[in-house]
Amino acid sequence: MSENQSRCGFIAIVGRPNVGKSTLLNRILGQKLAITSRKPQTTRHRMLGIHTEADTQYVFVDTPGLHNSKGRALNDYMNKEATDSLRDVDAIIFVIDRLRWTEDDEAVLKLVQRTKTPVVVAINKVERLENKNEVFPYIEELQTKGEFADIVPISALQGTQVESLLTAIEKHIPESPHFFEDDQITDKSSRFLASEIVREKVTRQLGDELPYQMTVEIESFTDKGNVLDIHAVILVERDGQKRIVVGKQGSRIKLIGQEARLDMERLFDRKIMLHTFVKVRSGWSDDARALKSLGYDSD
């Protein structure tokens, strides 16, 4: 490669639900972009995270977790988003959770092996291993499962070995002009990022009570100079779910709004006036047309 030749490549981050893909993306970017929670399948949309170091631009594609359950339109949408992300990428980061190999991991492995794209395995959450040396025989075991360009143990949460992961990926980045401005971090709109922040706060507040059929729609996003005025609607499918989200005397919806506003002010570096509401829209998560109107559109 010629000296000072710019490089740019697309890297898909894939794995089963809840292995830390979004946490890894946020760590690489050095700021919170993708929403995270302990709830599986928090990520529902493909999102580009753009990281530029000197002459090299990494364009990461954060994907929903791949899983075997099908049938609902929302499940099918998320699986399609994840599999479509493997098209025309230069490398794949296959994230797994420590030494836990499941049927869903096996399904992801079969999918990525069909692409003929270089695959770097990231063994995530190693900070939780009582005996860190256990990872070395596991790496040997993984090498028997398929052809991998590299296998890197990491902690996305603590940042351990993430630079080594980038070094492993850099080998597969082709010579190319940068596709995005060097200071750009995502392809998503501010409106989209605002809706994701609210959805994260709902997910974190409700935990196991969270209605799976929940999403967030931004009804208005108005720039008033020093202030962004945002109206966010939390959509659920039943009245009982609405009561859960609102909470006793509105306590939950108030806390969701407060936490979301603080995150938005950090992300947008502006004062935020956030208005949150909860509405019932029956059947939205199993209606392809409703999903499309809410931004769940793979086309």
Short mmCIF file of N, CA and C in Angstrom, two decimals, residues 112-184:
data_model
loop_
_atom_site.label_atom_id
_atom_site.label_comp_id
_atom_site.label_asym_id
_atom_site.label_seq_id
_atom_site.Cartn_x
_atom_site.Cartn_y
_atom_site.Cartn_z
N VAL A 112 -22.17 -16.61 8.75
CA VAL A 112 -20.98 -15.83 8.36
C VAL A 112 -20.04 -16.66 7.49
N GLN A 113 -20.02 -17.96 7.69
CA GLN A 113 -19.14 -18.79 6.87
C GLN A 113 -19.58 -18.84 5.41
N ARG A 114 -20.86 -18.62 5.18
CA ARG A 114 -21.37 -18.62 3.80
C ARG A 114 -20.95 -17.36 3.04
N THR A 115 -20.49 -16.34 3.74
CA THR A 115 -20.18 -15.08 3.09
C THR A 115 -18.81 -15.05 2.43
N LYS A 116 -17.89 -15.91 2.86
CA LYS A 116 -16.50 -15.90 2.37
C LYS A 116 -15.76 -14.61 2.73
N THR A 117 -16.30 -13.87 3.69
CA THR A 117 -15.69 -12.62 4.17
C THR A 117 -14.81 -12.92 5.38
N PRO A 118 -13.65 -12.25 5.53
CA PRO A 118 -12.82 -12.49 6.71
C PRO A 118 -13.61 -12.26 8.01
N VAL A 119 -13.51 -13.22 8.92
CA VAL A 119 -14.24 -13.16 10.18
C VAL A 119 -13.26 -13.11 11.34
N VAL A 120 -13.39 -12.07 12.16
CA VAL A 120 -12.60 -11.96 13.39
C VAL A 120 -13.55 -12.23 14.56
N VAL A 121 -13.21 -13.21 15.36
CA VAL A 121 -14.05 -13.54 16.53
C VAL A 121 -13.60 -12.69 17.71
N ALA A 122 -14.56 -12.03 18.35
CA ALA A 122 -14.30 -11.28 19.58
C ALA A 122 -14.94 -12.02 20.74
N ILE A 123 -14.11 -12.61 21.59
CA ILE A 123 -14.62 -13.28 22.80
C ILE A 123 -14.82 -12.20 23.85
N ASN A 124 -16.06 -11.79 24.03
CA ASN A 124 -16.36 -10.63 24.87
C ASN A 124 -16.62 -11.03 26.32
N LYS A 125 -16.61 -10.03 27.19
CA LYS A 125 -16.92 -10.15 28.63
C LYS A 125 -15.90 -10.99 29.37
N VAL A 126 -14.63 -10.97 28.92
CA VAL A 126 -13.62 -11.78 29.60
C VAL A 126 -13.35 -11.28 31.02
N GLU A 127 -13.78 -10.04 31.30
CA GLU A 127 -13.59 -9.53 32.66
C GLU A 127 -14.40 -10.33 33.68
N ARG A 128 -15.39 -11.08 33.21
CA ARG A 128 -16.23 -11.86 34.11
C ARG A 128 -15.69 -13.26 34.37
N LEU A 129 -14.63 -13.65 33.68
CA LEU A 129 -14.04 -14.98 33.89
C LEU A 129 -13.23 -14.99 35.19
N GLU A 130 -13.53 -15.94 36.06
CA GLU A 130 -12.76 -16.04 37.30
C GLU A 130 -11.32 -16.42 37.01
N ASN A 131 -11.13 -17.34 36.06
CA ASN A 131 -9.79 -17.76 35.66
C ASN A 131 -9.58 -17.33 34.21
N LYS A 132 -8.85 -16.24 34.01
CA LYS A 132 -8.66 -15.70 32.66
C LYS A 132 -7.93 -16.68 31.74
N ASN A 133 -7.15 -17.61 32.32
CA ASN A 133 -6.41 -18.57 31.49
C ASN A 133 -7.32 -19.56 30.78
N GLU A 134 -8.58 -19.63 31.22
CA GLU A 134 -9.52 -20.54 30.56
C GLU A 134 -9.76 -20.16 29.10
N VAL A 135 -9.47 -18.92 28.75
CA VAL A 135 -9.74 -18.45 27.41
C VAL A 135 -8.81 -19.09 26.38
N PHE A 136 -7.61 -19.50 26.80
CA PHE A 136 -6.64 -20.01 25.83
C PHE A 136 -7.04 -21.37 25.25
N PRO A 137 -7.42 -22.35 26.06
CA PRO A 137 -7.93 -23.59 25.45
C PRO A 137 -9.22 -23.38 24.66
N TYR A 138 -10.00 -22.37 25.07
CA TYR A 138 -11.24 -22.09 24.33
C TYR A 138 -10.93 -21.55 22.94
N ILE A 139 -9.88 -20.73 22.82
CA ILE A 139 -9.47 -20.24 21.51
C ILE A 139 -9.10 -21.41 20.61
N GLU A 140 -8.39 -22.39 21.17
CA GLU A 140 -8.02 -23.57 20.40
C GLU A 140 -9.27 -24.35 19.95
N GLU A 141 -10.24 -24.42 20.84
CA GLU A 141 -11.49 -25.10 20.49
C GLU A 141 -12.23 -24.36 19.38
N LEU A 142 -12.25 -23.03 19.46
CA LEU A 142 -12.92 -22.25 18.42
C LEU A 142 -12.26 -22.44 17.06
N GLN A 143 -10.95 -22.60 17.05
CA GLN A 143 -10.23 -22.76 15.79
C GLN A 143 -10.63 -24.03 15.05
N THR A 144 -11.22 -24.98 15.79
CA THR A 144 -11.70 -26.21 15.14
C THR A 144 -13.08 -26.03 14.53
N LYS A 145 -13.75 -24.93 14.86
CA LYS A 145 -15.12 -24.72 14.39
C LYS A 145 -15.18 -24.10 12.99
N GLY A 146 -14.08 -23.47 12.57
CA GLY A 146 -14.11 -22.84 11.25
C GLY A 146 -12.87 -22.03 10.99
N GLU A 147 -12.85 -21.43 9.81
CA GLU A 147 -11.71 -20.61 9.39
C GLU A 147 -11.93 -19.17 9.85
N PHE A 148 -11.12 -18.71 10.80
CA PHE A 148 -11.23 -17.35 11.30
C PHE A 148 -9.94 -16.59 11.00
N ALA A 149 -10.11 -15.33 10.62
CA ALA A 149 -8.94 -14.49 10.35
C ALA A 149 -8.17 -14.22 11.64
N ASP A 150 -8.90 -14.15 12.76
CA ASP A 150 -8.27 -13.88 14.05
C ASP A 150 -9.28 -14.16 15.15
N ILE A 151 -8.80 -14.41 16.35
CA ILE A 151 -9.65 -14.57 17.52
C ILE A 151 -9.05 -13.70 18.63
N VAL A 152 -9.83 -12.74 19.13
CA VAL A 152 -9.31 -11.77 20.10
C VAL A 152 -10.20 -11.74 21.34
N PRO A 153 -9.68 -12.10 22.51
CA PRO A 153 -10.46 -11.94 23.75
C PRO A 153 -10.52 -10.45 24.11
N ILE A 154 -11.71 -9.96 24.45
CA ILE A 154 -11.86 -8.53 24.75
C ILE A 154 -12.81 -8.33 25.93
N SER A 155 -12.77 -7.12 26.45
CA SER A 155 -13.83 -6.62 27.32
C SER A 155 -14.33 -5.32 26.72
N ALA A 156 -15.46 -5.37 26.06
CA ALA A 156 -16.02 -4.15 25.48
C ALA A 156 -16.38 -3.15 26.58
N LEU A 157 -16.80 -3.66 27.73
CA LEU A 157 -17.21 -2.80 28.83
C LEU A 157 -16.01 -2.03 29.39
N GLN A 158 -14.88 -2.68 29.55
CA GLN A 158 -13.70 -2.05 30.14
C GLN A 158 -12.71 -1.55 29.09
N GLY A 159 -12.88 -1.95 27.84
CA GLY A 159 -11.98 -1.50 26.78
C GLY A 159 -10.76 -2.37 26.58
N THR A 160 -10.66 -3.47 27.33
CA THR A 160 -9.50 -4.35 27.25
C THR A 160 -9.39 -5.00 25.87
N GLN A 161 -8.24 -4.89 25.25
CA GLN A 161 -7.93 -5.54 23.97
C GLN A 161 -8.75 -5.02 22.79
N VAL A 162 -9.50 -3.95 22.96
CA VAL A 162 -10.28 -3.42 21.85
C VAL A 162 -9.37 -2.86 20.76
N GLU A 163 -8.25 -2.26 21.16
CA GLU A 163 -7.28 -1.78 20.18
C GLU A 163 -6.70 -2.95 19.38
N SER A 164 -6.47 -4.07 20.04
CA SER A 164 -5.97 -5.26 19.34
C SER A 164 -7.00 -5.76 18.34
N LEU A 165 -8.27 -5.66 18.70
CA LEU A 165 -9.34 -6.04 17.77
C LEU A 165 -9.33 -5.15 16.54
N LEU A 166 -9.15 -3.84 16.74
CA LEU A 166 -9.07 -2.91 15.61
C LEU A 166 -7.87 -3.22 14.72
N THR A 167 -6.76 -3.57 15.33
CA THR A 167 -5.56 -3.93 14.55
C THR A 167 -5.84 -5.16 13.69
N ALA A 168 -6.57 -6.14 14.25
CA ALA A 168 -6.91 -7.34 13.49
C ALA A 168 -7.83 -7.01 12.33
N ILE A 169 -8.73 -6.05 12.52
CA ILE A 169 -9.67 -5.65 11.47
C ILE A 169 -8.97 -4.82 10.40
N GLU A 170 -8.03 -3.99 10.82
CA GLU A 170 -7.38 -3.05 9.90
C GLU A 170 -6.73 -3.76 8.71
N LYS A 171 -6.27 -4.99 8.92
CA LYS A 171 -5.63 -5.76 7.85
C LYS A 171 -6.56 -5.97 6.65
N HIS A 172 -7.86 -5.88 6.88
CA HIS A 172 -8.84 -6.20 5.84
C HIS A 172 -9.53 -4.96 5.26
N ILE A 173 -9.06 -3.77 5.67
CA ILE A 173 -9.64 -2.53 5.17
C ILE A 173 -8.97 -2.15 3.84
N PRO A 174 -9.73 -2.02 2.77
CA PRO A 174 -9.12 -1.75 1.46
C PRO A 174 -8.75 -0.28 1.27
N GLU A 175 -7.87 -0.03 0.31
CA GLU A 175 -7.59 1.34 -0.11
C GLU A 175 -8.85 1.94 -0.70
N SER A 176 -9.20 3.13 -0.23
CA SER A 176 -10.43 3.76 -0.70
C SER A 176 -10.52 5.15 -0.09
N PRO A 177 -11.12 6.10 -0.82
CA PRO A 177 -11.43 7.38 -0.18
C PRO A 177 -12.40 7.15 0.98
N HIS A 178 -12.38 8.04 1.94
CA HIS A 178 -13.34 7.94 3.04
C HIS A 178 -14.75 8.24 2.54
N PHE A 179 -15.71 7.45 3.00
CA PHE A 179 -17.10 7.64 2.57
C PHE A 179 -17.79 8.75 3.35
N PHE A 180 -17.29 9.05 4.54
CA PHE A 180 -17.94 10.02 5.42
C PHE A 180 -16.91 11.05 5.88
N GLU A 181 -17.42 12.18 6.35
CA GLU A 181 -16.54 13.18 6.94
C GLU A 181 -15.82 12.58 8.15
N ASP A 182 -14.59 13.01 8.39
CA ASP A 182 -13.79 12.40 9.44
C ASP A 182 -14.37 12.59 10.84
N ASP A 183 -15.19 13.64 11.04
CA ASP A 183 -15.76 13.87 12.37
C ASP A 183 -17.18 13.31 12.50
N GLN A 184 -17.68 12.63 11.46
CA GLN A 184 -19.02 12.05 11.51
C GLN A 184 -18.97 10.72 12.23
#
